[in-house]
Tab-separated table of N, CA, C and O in Angstrom:
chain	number	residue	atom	x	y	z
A	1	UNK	N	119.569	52.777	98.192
A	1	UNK	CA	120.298	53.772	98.938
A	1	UNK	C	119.494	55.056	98.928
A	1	UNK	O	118.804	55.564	98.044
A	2	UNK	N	119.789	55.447	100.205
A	2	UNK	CA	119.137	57.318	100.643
A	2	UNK	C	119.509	58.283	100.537
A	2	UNK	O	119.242	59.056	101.457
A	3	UNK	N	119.913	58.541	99.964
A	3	UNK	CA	120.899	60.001	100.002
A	3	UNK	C	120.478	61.135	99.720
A	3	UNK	O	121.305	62.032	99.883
A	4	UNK	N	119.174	61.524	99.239
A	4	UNK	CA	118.081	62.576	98.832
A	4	UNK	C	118.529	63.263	97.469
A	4	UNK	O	118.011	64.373	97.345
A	5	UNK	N	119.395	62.876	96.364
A	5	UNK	CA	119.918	63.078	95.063
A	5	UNK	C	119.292	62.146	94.090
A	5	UNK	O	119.002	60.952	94.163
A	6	UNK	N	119.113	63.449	92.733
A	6	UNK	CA	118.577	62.743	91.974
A	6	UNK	C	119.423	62.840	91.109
A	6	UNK	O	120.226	63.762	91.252
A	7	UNK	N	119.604	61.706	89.580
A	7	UNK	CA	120.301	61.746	89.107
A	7	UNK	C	119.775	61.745	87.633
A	7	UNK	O	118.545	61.688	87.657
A	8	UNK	N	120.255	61.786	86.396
A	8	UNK	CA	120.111	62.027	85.378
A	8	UNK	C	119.770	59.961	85.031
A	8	UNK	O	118.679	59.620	84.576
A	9	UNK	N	120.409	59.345	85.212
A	9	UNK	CA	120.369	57.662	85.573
A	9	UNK	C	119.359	57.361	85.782
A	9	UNK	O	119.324	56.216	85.333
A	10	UNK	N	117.997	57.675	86.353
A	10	UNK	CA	117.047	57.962	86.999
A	10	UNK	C	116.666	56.116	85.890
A	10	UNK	O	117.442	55.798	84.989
A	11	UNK	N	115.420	55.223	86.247
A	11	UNK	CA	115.185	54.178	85.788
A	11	UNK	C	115.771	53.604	84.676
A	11	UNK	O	115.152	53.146	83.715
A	12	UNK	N	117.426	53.643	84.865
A	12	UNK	CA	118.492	52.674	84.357
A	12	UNK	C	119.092	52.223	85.389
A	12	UNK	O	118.731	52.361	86.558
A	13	UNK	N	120.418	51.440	84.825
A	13	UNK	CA	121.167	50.901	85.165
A	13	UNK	C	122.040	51.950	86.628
A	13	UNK	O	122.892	52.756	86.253
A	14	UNK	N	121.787	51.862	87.986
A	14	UNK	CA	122.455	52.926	88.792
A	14	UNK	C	123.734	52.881	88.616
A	14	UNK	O	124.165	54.024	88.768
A	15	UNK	N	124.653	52.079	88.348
A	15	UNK	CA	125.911	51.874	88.536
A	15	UNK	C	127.050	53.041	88.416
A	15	UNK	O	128.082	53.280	89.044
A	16	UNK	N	126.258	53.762	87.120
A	16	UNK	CA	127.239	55.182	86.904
A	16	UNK	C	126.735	56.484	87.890
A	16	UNK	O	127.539	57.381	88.141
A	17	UNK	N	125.423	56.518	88.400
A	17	UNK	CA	125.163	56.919	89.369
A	17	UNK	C	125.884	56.580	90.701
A	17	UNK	O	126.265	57.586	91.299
A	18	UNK	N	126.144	55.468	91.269
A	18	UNK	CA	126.476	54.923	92.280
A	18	UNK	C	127.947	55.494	92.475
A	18	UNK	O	128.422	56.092	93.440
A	19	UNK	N	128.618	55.068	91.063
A	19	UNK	CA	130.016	55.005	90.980
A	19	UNK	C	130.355	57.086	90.793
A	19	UNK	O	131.550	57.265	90.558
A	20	UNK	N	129.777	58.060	90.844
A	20	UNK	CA	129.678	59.505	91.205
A	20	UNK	C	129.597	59.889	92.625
A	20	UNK	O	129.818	60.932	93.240
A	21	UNK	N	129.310	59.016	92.860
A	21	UNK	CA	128.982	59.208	94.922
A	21	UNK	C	130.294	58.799	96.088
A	21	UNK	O	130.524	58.979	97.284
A	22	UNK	N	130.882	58.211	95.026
A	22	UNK	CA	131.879	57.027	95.870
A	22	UNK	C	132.425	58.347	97.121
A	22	UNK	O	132.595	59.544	96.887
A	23	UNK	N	132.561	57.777	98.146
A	23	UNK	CA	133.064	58.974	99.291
A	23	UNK	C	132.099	59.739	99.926
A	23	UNK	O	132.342	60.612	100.759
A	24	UNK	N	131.142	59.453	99.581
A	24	UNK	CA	129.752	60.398	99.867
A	24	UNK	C	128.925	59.491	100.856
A	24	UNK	O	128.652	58.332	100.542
A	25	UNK	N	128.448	60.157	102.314
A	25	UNK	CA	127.621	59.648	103.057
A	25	UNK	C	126.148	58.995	102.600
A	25	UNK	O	125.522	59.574	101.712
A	26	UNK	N	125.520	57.605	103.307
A	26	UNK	CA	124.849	57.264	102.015
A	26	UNK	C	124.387	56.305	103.202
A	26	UNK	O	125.195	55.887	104.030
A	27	UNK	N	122.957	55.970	103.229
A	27	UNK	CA	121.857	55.217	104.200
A	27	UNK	C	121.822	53.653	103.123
A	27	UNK	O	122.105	53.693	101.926
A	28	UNK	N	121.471	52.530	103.766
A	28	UNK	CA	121.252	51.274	103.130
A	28	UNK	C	120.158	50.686	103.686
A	28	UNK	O	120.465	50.308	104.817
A	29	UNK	N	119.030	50.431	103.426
A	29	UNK	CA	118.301	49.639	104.069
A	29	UNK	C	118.270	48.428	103.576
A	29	UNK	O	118.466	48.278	102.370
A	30	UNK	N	118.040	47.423	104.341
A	30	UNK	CA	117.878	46.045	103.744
A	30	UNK	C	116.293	45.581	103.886
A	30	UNK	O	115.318	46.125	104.406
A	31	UNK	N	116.445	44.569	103.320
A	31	UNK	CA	114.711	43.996	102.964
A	31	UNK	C	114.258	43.996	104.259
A	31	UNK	O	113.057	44.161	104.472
A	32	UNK	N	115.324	43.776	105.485
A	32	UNK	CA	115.208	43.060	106.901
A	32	UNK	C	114.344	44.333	107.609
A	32	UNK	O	113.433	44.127	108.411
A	33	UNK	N	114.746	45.586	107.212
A	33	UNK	CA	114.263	46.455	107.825
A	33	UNK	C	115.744	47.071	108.673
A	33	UNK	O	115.342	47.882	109.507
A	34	UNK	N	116.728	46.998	108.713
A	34	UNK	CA	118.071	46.723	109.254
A	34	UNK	C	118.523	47.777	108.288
A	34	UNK	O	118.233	47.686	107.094
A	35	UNK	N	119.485	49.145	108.949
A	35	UNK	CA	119.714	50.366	108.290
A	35	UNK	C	121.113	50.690	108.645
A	35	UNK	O	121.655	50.768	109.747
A	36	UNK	N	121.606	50.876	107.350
A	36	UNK	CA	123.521	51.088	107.810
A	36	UNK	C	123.510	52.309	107.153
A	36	UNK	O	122.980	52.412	106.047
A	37	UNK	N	124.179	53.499	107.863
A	37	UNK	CA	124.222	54.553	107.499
A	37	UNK	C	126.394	54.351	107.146
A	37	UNK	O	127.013	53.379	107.579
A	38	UNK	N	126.935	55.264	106.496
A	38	UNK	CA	128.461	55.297	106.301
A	38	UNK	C	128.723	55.618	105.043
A	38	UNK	O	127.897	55.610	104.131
A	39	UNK	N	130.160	55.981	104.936
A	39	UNK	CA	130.435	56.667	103.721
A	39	UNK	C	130.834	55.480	102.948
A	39	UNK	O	131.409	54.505	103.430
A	40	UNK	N	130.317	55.701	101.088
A	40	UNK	CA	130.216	54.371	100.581
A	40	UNK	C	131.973	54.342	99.866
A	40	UNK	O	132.603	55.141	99.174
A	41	UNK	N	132.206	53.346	100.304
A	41	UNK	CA	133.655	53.292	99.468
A	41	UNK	C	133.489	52.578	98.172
A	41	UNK	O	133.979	53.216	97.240
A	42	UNK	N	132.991	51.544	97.862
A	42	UNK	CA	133.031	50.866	96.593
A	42	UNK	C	131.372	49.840	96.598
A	42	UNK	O	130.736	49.285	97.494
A	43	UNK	N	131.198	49.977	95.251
A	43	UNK	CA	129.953	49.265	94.518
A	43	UNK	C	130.295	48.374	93.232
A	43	UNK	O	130.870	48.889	92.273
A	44	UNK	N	130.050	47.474	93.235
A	44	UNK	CA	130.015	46.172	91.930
A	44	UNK	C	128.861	46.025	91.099
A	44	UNK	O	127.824	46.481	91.582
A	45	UNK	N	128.811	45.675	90.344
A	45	UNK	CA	127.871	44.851	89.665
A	45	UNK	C	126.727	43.825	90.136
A	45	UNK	O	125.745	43.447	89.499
A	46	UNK	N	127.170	43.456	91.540
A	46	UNK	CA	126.103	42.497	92.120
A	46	UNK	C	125.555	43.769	93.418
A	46	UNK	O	124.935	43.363	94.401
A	47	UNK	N	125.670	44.315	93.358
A	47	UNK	CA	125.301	45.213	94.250
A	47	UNK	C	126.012	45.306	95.431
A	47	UNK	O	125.707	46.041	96.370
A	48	UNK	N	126.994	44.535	95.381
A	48	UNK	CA	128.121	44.846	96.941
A	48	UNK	C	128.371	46.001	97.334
A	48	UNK	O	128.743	46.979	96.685
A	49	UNK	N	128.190	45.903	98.270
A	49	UNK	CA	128.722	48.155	98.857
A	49	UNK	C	129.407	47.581	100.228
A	49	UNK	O	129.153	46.674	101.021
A	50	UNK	N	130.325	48.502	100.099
A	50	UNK	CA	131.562	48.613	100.584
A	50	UNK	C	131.523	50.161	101.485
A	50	UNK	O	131.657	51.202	100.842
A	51	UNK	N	131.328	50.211	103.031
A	51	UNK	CA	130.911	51.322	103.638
A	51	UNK	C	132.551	50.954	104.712
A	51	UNK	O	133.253	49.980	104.983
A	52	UNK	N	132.492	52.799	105.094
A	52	UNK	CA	133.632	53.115	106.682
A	52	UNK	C	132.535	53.896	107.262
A	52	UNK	O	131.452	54.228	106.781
A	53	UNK	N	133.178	54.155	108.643
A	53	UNK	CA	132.470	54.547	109.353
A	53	UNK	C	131.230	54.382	109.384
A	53	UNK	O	130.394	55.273	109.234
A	54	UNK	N	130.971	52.951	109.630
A	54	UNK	CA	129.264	52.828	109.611
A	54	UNK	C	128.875	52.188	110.960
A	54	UNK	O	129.583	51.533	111.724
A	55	UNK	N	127.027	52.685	111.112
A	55	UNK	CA	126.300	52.435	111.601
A	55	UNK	C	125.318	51.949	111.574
A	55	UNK	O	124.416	52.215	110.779
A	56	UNK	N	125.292	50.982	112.604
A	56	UNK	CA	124.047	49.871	112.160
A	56	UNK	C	122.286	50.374	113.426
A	56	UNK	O	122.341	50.469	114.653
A	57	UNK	N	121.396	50.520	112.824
A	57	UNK	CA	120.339	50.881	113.269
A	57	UNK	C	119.246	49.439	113.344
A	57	UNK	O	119.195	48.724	112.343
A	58	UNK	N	118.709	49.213	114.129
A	58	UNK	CA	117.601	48.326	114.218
A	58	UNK	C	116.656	48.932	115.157
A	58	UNK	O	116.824	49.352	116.302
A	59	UNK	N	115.481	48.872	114.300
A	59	UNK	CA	114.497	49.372	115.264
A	59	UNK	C	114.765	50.848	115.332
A	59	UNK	O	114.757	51.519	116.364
A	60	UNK	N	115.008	51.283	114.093
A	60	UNK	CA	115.018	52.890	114.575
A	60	UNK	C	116.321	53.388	115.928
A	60	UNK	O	116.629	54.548	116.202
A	61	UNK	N	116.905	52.075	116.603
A	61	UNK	CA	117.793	52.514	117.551
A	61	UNK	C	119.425	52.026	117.047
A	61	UNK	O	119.634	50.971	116.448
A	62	UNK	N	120.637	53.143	117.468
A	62	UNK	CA	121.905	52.718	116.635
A	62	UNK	C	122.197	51.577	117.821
A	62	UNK	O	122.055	51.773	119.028
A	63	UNK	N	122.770	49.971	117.001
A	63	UNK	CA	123.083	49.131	117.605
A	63	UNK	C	124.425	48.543	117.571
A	63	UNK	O	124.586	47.552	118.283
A	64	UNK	N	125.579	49.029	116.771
A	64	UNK	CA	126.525	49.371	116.762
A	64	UNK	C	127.252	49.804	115.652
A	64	UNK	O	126.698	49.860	114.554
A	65	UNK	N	128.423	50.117	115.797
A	65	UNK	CA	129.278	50.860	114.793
A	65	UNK	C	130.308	50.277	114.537
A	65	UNK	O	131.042	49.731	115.360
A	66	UNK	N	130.556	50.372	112.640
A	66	UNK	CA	131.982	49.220	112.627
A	66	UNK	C	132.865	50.307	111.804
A	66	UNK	O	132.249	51.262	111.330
A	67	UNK	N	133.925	50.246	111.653
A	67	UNK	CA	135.140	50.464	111.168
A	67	UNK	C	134.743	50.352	109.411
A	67	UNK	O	134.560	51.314	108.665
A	68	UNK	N	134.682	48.921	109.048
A	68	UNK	CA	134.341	48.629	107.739
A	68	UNK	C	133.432	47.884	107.901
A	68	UNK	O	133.478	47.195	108.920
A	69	UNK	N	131.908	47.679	106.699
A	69	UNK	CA	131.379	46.784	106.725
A	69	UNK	C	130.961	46.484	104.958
A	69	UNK	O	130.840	47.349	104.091
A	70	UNK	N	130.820	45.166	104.817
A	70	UNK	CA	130.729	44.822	103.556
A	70	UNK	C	129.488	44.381	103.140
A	70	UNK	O	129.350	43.161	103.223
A	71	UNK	N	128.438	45.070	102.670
A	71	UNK	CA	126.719	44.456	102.675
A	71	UNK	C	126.945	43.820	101.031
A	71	UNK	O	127.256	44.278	99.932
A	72	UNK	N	126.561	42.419	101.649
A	72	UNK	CA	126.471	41.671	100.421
A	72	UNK	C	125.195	41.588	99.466
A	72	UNK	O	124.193	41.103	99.992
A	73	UNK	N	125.081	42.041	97.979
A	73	UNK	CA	124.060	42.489	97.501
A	73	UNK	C	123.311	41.006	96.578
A	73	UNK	O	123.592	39.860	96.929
A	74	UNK	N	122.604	41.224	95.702
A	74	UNK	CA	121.913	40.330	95.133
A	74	UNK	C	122.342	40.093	93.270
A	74	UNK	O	122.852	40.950	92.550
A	75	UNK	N	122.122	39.321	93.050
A	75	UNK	CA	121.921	39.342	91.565
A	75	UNK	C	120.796	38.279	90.717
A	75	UNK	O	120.682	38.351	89.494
């Protein structure tokens, strides 16, 4: 995630970082190159993020906008 904040968390575990932001506008890129900008509502342990008002970018161009979207993370 992008958000231009640094945190005290800095090469640990982000989670208590993550979980300070909740409500806060916040960029996602994926490995794909595929960029969801939206305010983050909730984060897990596997990296799930939970965005409203988001926007999906490909190619540098916005390709649409959802209500809720749920980016499924890794573990």
């Amino acid at each position: 995630m992008e958000n231009g904040a640094t945190s005290s968390t800095d090469g640990r575990d982000p989670s208590g970082f993550l979980s300070e932001i909740i409500g806060a506008a916040v960029t996602v890129k994926l490995n794909s190159g595929v960029i969801y900008k939206g305010e983050l509502q909730s984060v897990d342990g596997y990296m799930n993020i939970a965005l409203e008002k988001t926007e999906e970018y490909v190619s540098g161009k916005l390709r649409n906008s959802y209500g809720d979207a749920f980016i499924r993370g890794n573990n």
